[in-house]
Coordinates of C-alpha atoms in Angstrom, one line a residue:
M1 CA -0.1 0.1 -0.2
K2 CA 2.9 2.4 0.8
K3 CA 4.5 1.5 -2.7
Q4 CA 1.1 2.6 -4.3
L5 CA 0.3 5.8 -2.5
P6 CA 3.1 7.7 -4.2
L7 CA 1.9 6.6 -7.3
F8 CA -1.8 7.5 -6.6
V9 CA -0.5 11.1 -5.2
A10 CA 1.3 11.7 -8.5
T11 CA -1.7 10.3 -10.5
L12 CA -3.6 13.2 -8.7
A13 CA -1.2 15.7 -9.5
T14 CA -0.9 15.3 -13.1
L15 CA -4.8 14.9 -13.4
F16 CA -5.2 18.1 -11.2
I17 CA -2.6 20.2 -13.7
T18 CA -4.5 19.0 -16.6
L19 CA -8.0 20.0 -15.7
T20 CA -6.3 23.3 -14.3
A21 CA -4.6 24.0 -18.0
S22 CA -8.2 23.1 -19.4
A23 CA -10.1 25.2 -17.1
Q24 CA -7.8 28.2 -17.7
G25 CA -8.7 27.7 -21.5
E26 CA -5.6 26.7 -23.2
W27 CA -5.3 28.1 -26.6
K28 CA -4.9 25.4 -29.5
W29 CA -4.9 27.4 -32.4
A30 CA -6.3 30.8 -34.0
H31 CA -6.8 32.1 -37.2
Y32 CA -8.7 35.2 -38.7
W33 CA -9.7 36.6 -42.0
S34 CA -10.3 40.3 -42.7
G35 CA -11.4 42.6 -45.6
T36 CA -11.1 46.5 -45.7
D37 CA -13.3 49.0 -47.8
A38 CA -15.6 50.0 -45.5
A39 CA -16.6 52.0 -42.6
V40 CA -16.2 50.9 -39.0
N41 CA -20.0 50.0 -38.4
Q42 CA -20.3 48.0 -41.8
L43 CA -19.4 44.6 -40.3
F44 CA -18.0 43.3 -43.7
N45 CA -16.1 40.6 -41.8
F46 CA -18.1 38.0 -40.1
I47 CA -19.1 34.4 -39.9
T48 CA -22.4 33.1 -40.8
N49 CA -22.4 29.8 -39.3
T50 CA -20.1 26.8 -39.0
A51 CA -20.1 22.9 -39.0
F52 CA -18.0 19.6 -38.2
D53 CA -17.4 16.7 -40.0
E54 CA -17.2 13.3 -38.5
E55 CA -13.5 13.6 -38.8
G56 CA -13.5 16.9 -36.7
N57 CA -12.7 19.1 -39.8
L58 CA -14.2 22.5 -39.2
Y59 CA -16.1 24.2 -41.9
V60 CA -16.6 28.3 -41.6
Y61 CA -19.1 30.3 -44.0
G62 CA -18.9 34.1 -43.7
S63 CA -18.5 37.3 -45.6
V64 CA -15.1 39.5 -45.7
G65 CA -14.6 42.8 -47.2
A66 CA -12.5 43.9 -49.9
D67 CA -8.8 43.1 -50.4
A68 CA -9.3 39.8 -48.5
H69 CA -6.4 38.5 -46.1
Y70 CA -5.9 35.4 -44.0
D71 CA -3.6 35.8 -41.0
G72 CA -2.5 39.2 -42.6
Q73 CA -1.4 37.5 -46.3
A74 CA -3.6 38.1 -49.3
L75 CA -5.8 35.3 -50.2
A76 CA -4.4 33.7 -53.4
F77 CA -6.9 32.3 -56.3
P78 CA -4.9 29.6 -57.7
G79 CA -5.1 29.1 -61.4
N80 CA -7.0 32.7 -61.8
S81 CA -3.7 34.9 -60.8
D82 CA -5.7 38.1 -62.5
V83 CA -8.0 38.0 -59.5
S84 CA -5.7 39.4 -57.0
Y85 CA -8.5 41.5 -54.8
N86 CA -12.0 41.5 -54.4
T87 CA -14.2 44.6 -53.7
Y88 CA -17.5 44.7 -51.8
L89 CA -18.5 42.4 -49.5
S90 CA -18.0 38.9 -50.5
S91 CA -19.0 35.3 -49.2
L92 CA -16.0 33.0 -48.0
L93 CA -16.3 29.3 -47.3
A94 CA -13.3 27.7 -45.9
K95 CA -12.4 23.8 -44.5
F96 CA -9.9 23.7 -41.3
D97 CA -8.2 20.6 -40.0
T98 CA -8.3 19.7 -36.5
A99 CA -4.8 21.2 -36.4
G100 CA -6.3 24.4 -37.5
N101 CA -4.7 24.2 -40.8
M102 CA -6.9 25.7 -43.7
L103 CA -7.4 23.2 -46.4
W104 CA -8.8 24.7 -49.0
Y105 CA -11.6 27.9 -49.4
K106 CA -14.0 29.1 -52.0
M107 CA -15.1 32.6 -52.7
V108 CA -18.2 34.4 -54.1
S109 CA -17.3 37.8 -55.1
S110 CA -18.0 40.6 -57.2
D111 CA -16.9 43.9 -58.4
G112 CA -20.6 45.1 -59.0
Y113 CA -22.5 43.7 -56.1
E114 CA -22.0 42.7 -52.7
S115 CA -22.0 38.8 -52.5
Q116 CA -23.9 38.0 -49.0
P117 CA -23.6 34.7 -47.4
M118 CA -26.8 33.6 -46.2
W119 CA -26.8 29.9 -44.6
M120 CA -24.5 26.5 -44.9
E121 CA -25.5 23.2 -43.6
L122 CA -23.5 20.0 -43.8
R123 CA -25.2 16.7 -44.5
G124 CA -23.7 13.4 -45.1
N125 CA -21.0 14.0 -47.5
N126 CA -22.1 17.5 -48.8
I127 CA -21.9 20.9 -47.9
Y128 CA -24.8 23.2 -49.0
I129 CA -24.3 26.8 -49.3
T130 CA -27.0 29.7 -50.3
G131 CA -26.2 33.4 -50.6
A132 CA -27.0 36.5 -52.6
S133 CA -24.8 38.0 -55.2
G134 CA -25.3 39.8 -58.6
M135 CA -23.6 40.9 -61.9
S136 CA -23.2 44.3 -63.3
W137 CA -22.1 45.9 -66.6
D138 CA -20.5 48.8 -65.0
G139 CA -16.8 49.2 -64.9
N140 CA -14.4 46.2 -65.8
Y141 CA -16.7 43.7 -64.2
W142 CA -15.6 40.4 -63.2
N143 CA -17.3 37.8 -60.7
F144 CA -15.4 35.2 -58.9
F145 CA -18.0 32.6 -58.2
L146 CA -16.2 29.4 -56.5
D147 CA -14.2 27.7 -59.1
T148 CA -15.2 30.0 -61.7
L149 CA -14.0 33.2 -62.9
I150 CA -16.4 35.3 -65.0
R151 CA -15.3 38.3 -66.9
K152 CA -17.5 41.2 -68.4
A153 CA -15.6 40.6 -72.1
D154 CA -16.6 36.9 -72.0
V155 CA -19.9 37.1 -70.8
M156 CA -20.6 40.3 -73.6
N157 CA -19.7 37.9 -76.5
L158 CA -22.5 35.6 -75.7
P159 CA -25.8 36.1 -77.1
E160 CA -28.3 37.7 -74.7
S161 CA -30.5 34.5 -74.8
E162 CA -27.6 32.9 -73.1
R163 CA -26.7 35.4 -70.6
K164 CA -28.3 33.3 -67.7
P165 CA -27.0 33.5 -63.8
P166 CA -24.2 33.9 -63.3
Y167 CA -23.6 35.6 -66.5
K168 CA -26.7 38.1 -66.8
N169 CA -27.0 41.6 -65.1
S170 CA -28.9 41.1 -62.3
R171 CA -29.2 40.1 -58.8
W172 CA -29.7 36.5 -57.5
T173 CA -30.1 34.0 -55.0
F174 CA -27.4 31.1 -55.4
F175 CA -27.4 27.7 -54.1
A176 CA -24.2 25.6 -54.4
R177 CA -23.7 21.7 -53.4
L178 CA -20.1 20.9 -52.8
D179 CA -18.4 17.6 -51.6
L180 CA -15.9 17.6 -48.2
D181 CA -12.9 18.5 -50.3
G182 CA -14.6 21.7 -51.6
H183 CA -15.3 20.7 -55.5
V184 CA -18.5 21.9 -56.7
Q185 CA -21.1 19.1 -57.5
E186 CA -24.2 21.2 -58.3
R187 CA -25.4 25.2 -58.2
H188 CA -28.6 27.0 -58.8
F189 CA -29.8 30.3 -59.1
I190 CA -33.0 31.9 -58.0
E191 CA -34.2 35.4 -59.7
A192 CA -37.2 37.2 -57.4
Y193 CA -38.6 40.0 -59.3
S194 CA -40.9 42.3 -57.2
R195 CA -44.4 43.1 -57.9
E196 CA -43.8 46.8 -57.8
L197 CA -43.7 48.1 -61.4
I198 CA -41.0 50.9 -61.8
F199 CA -41.4 53.4 -64.7
G200 CA -44.7 51.8 -65.4
E201 CA -43.0 48.4 -67.0
L202 CA -40.1 47.3 -65.1
R203 CA -39.9 45.2 -62.3
Q204 CA -36.9 45.1 -59.8
V205 CA -35.0 42.0 -59.9
L206 CA -33.8 40.7 -56.2
P207 CA -32.3 37.9 -54.2
L208 CA -34.8 36.0 -52.4
C209 CA -33.6 37.6 -48.7
I210 CA -33.4 41.4 -48.5
G211 CA -31.0 43.0 -46.6
R212 CA -27.2 42.3 -45.2
R213 CA -26.7 40.7 -41.9
Y214 CA -29.7 38.8 -41.9
R215 CA -29.8 35.0 -41.4
T216 CA -31.3 33.1 -43.9
P217 CA -31.5 29.8 -42.3
M218 CA -31.7 26.5 -44.7
H219 CA -32.5 22.7 -44.2
V220 CA -31.9 20.0 -46.6
D221 CA -34.2 17.3 -45.5
D222 CA -33.9 13.2 -46.0
M223 CA -35.2 13.4 -49.3
G224 CA -33.3 15.9 -50.6
N225 CA -35.6 18.9 -50.3
V226 CA -34.3 22.4 -49.5
H227 CA -36.2 24.5 -47.1
L228 CA -35.4 28.4 -47.1
F229 CA -36.8 30.7 -44.3
A230 CA -36.1 34.4 -45.3
R231 CA -36.8 37.7 -44.7
F232 CA -39.2 39.4 -47.2
Y233 CA -40.3 42.9 -48.4
Y234 CA -42.8 43.7 -50.8
T235 CA -44.4 46.9 -52.6
G236 CA -46.9 47.3 -55.2
E237 CA -50.2 46.5 -56.4
E238 CA -51.7 43.2 -55.3
N239 CA -53.0 42.4 -59.0
N240 CA -49.1 42.5 -60.0
P241 CA -47.4 39.2 -59.3
Y242 CA -44.0 38.6 -57.2
T243 CA -42.4 36.4 -59.8
I244 CA -39.5 33.7 -59.2
V245 CA -37.1 32.5 -61.9
I246 CA -35.2 29.3 -61.5
D247 CA -31.8 28.8 -63.5
G248 CA -32.6 31.6 -65.9
D249 CA -35.4 29.3 -67.6
T250 CA -38.2 31.2 -68.5
N251 CA -39.9 27.8 -68.7
R252 CA -39.5 27.7 -64.9
T253 CA -41.2 30.9 -63.9
I254 CA -43.7 31.0 -61.0
D255 CA -46.4 34.1 -60.3
L256 CA -47.0 34.4 -56.7
Y257 CA -50.0 36.9 -56.0
L258 CA -49.8 38.1 -52.4
P259 CA -52.5 39.6 -50.2
G260 CA -52.4 43.0 -48.7
G261 CA -53.7 45.1 -51.1
S262 CA -52.1 48.1 -52.4
C263 CA -48.7 48.6 -50.8
N264 CA -47.1 51.6 -52.5
E265 CA -47.6 53.9 -49.9
Q266 CA -47.1 51.6 -46.9
P267 CA -44.4 48.7 -47.9
R268 CA -44.9 45.5 -46.4
F269 CA -42.2 43.4 -44.0
N270 CA -43.1 39.6 -43.7
V271 CA -41.0 36.4 -43.8
M272 CA -41.3 33.8 -46.7
V273 CA -41.0 30.3 -46.5
Y274 CA -39.9 28.4 -49.5
K275 CA -39.3 24.8 -50.5
F276 CA -37.4 23.4 -53.6
A277 CA -37.6 19.8 -54.7
P278 CA -34.5 18.0 -55.2
N279 CA -34.8 18.8 -59.1
W280 CA -35.1 22.4 -58.0
E281 CA -38.7 22.8 -59.0
L282 CA -40.2 25.5 -56.4
E283 CA -42.5 23.3 -54.6
F284 CA -44.4 26.2 -52.4
A285 CA -43.7 29.6 -51.5
R286 CA -45.6 31.1 -48.5
L287 CA -45.8 34.2 -46.1
M288 CA -45.6 33.6 -42.6
I289 CA -47.7 36.7 -41.8
E290 CA -50.9 37.4 -43.8
H291 CA -51.8 40.8 -44.3
T292 CA -55.4 42.2 -44.9

């Protein structure tokens, strides 16, 4: 018993030291990304949400401002060395291993519109992300969408009928499915046309979520359906539809007639729930609050 006592005391001492170190919050690793070109109250650099896979790897989805940096070093774009910077707010998806090493990252960036991250979900061996982005012909335009560099000069050579998202001059909500190594497996684009008529004939094209920093939860169920819960704002006469177009295909156009009477004098704020089938047909879009 006397021989066992020193070993028992030593074990307790080791356990005490270990617990004390853990209780003090010992740092394992820490990294940061950042971007500039915004007032201090714009909050261009933030995290939307995170997820872990079964091996403990960390997936982080959020936004970064112009001139994106990681740990103080400018982010590089392998295979697209001419994209040396990003402007406005951009969406950034990154994967870290358990030791804190960044394994890969993907960017949705534009020099015409902000690219706002909305939500990420990890399901099985897939990463699902959604966000808002757009394209503009103003200036020397380019768009860095995940693995694709889109230049204004290249797009302008396409027939107008082929300029679908992410090639056409408009705003949209994007959805993408990637594998755990960051390879893009699938992507879709949803345009939402407001019911308010501008200059008597035109309607504004918007993403499904209005406003930066508004969380837009997404869920992929066991059948592969995508559910989206988004803040919603609308104006215009009740007899004018709110129109949704999927993947720029005019054969996949849905007109929704919303209640509320004329909203020209008093715009409506609401919440919309969308459900998209695995083939990306819109199964329903419903307001959470019925205006009368």
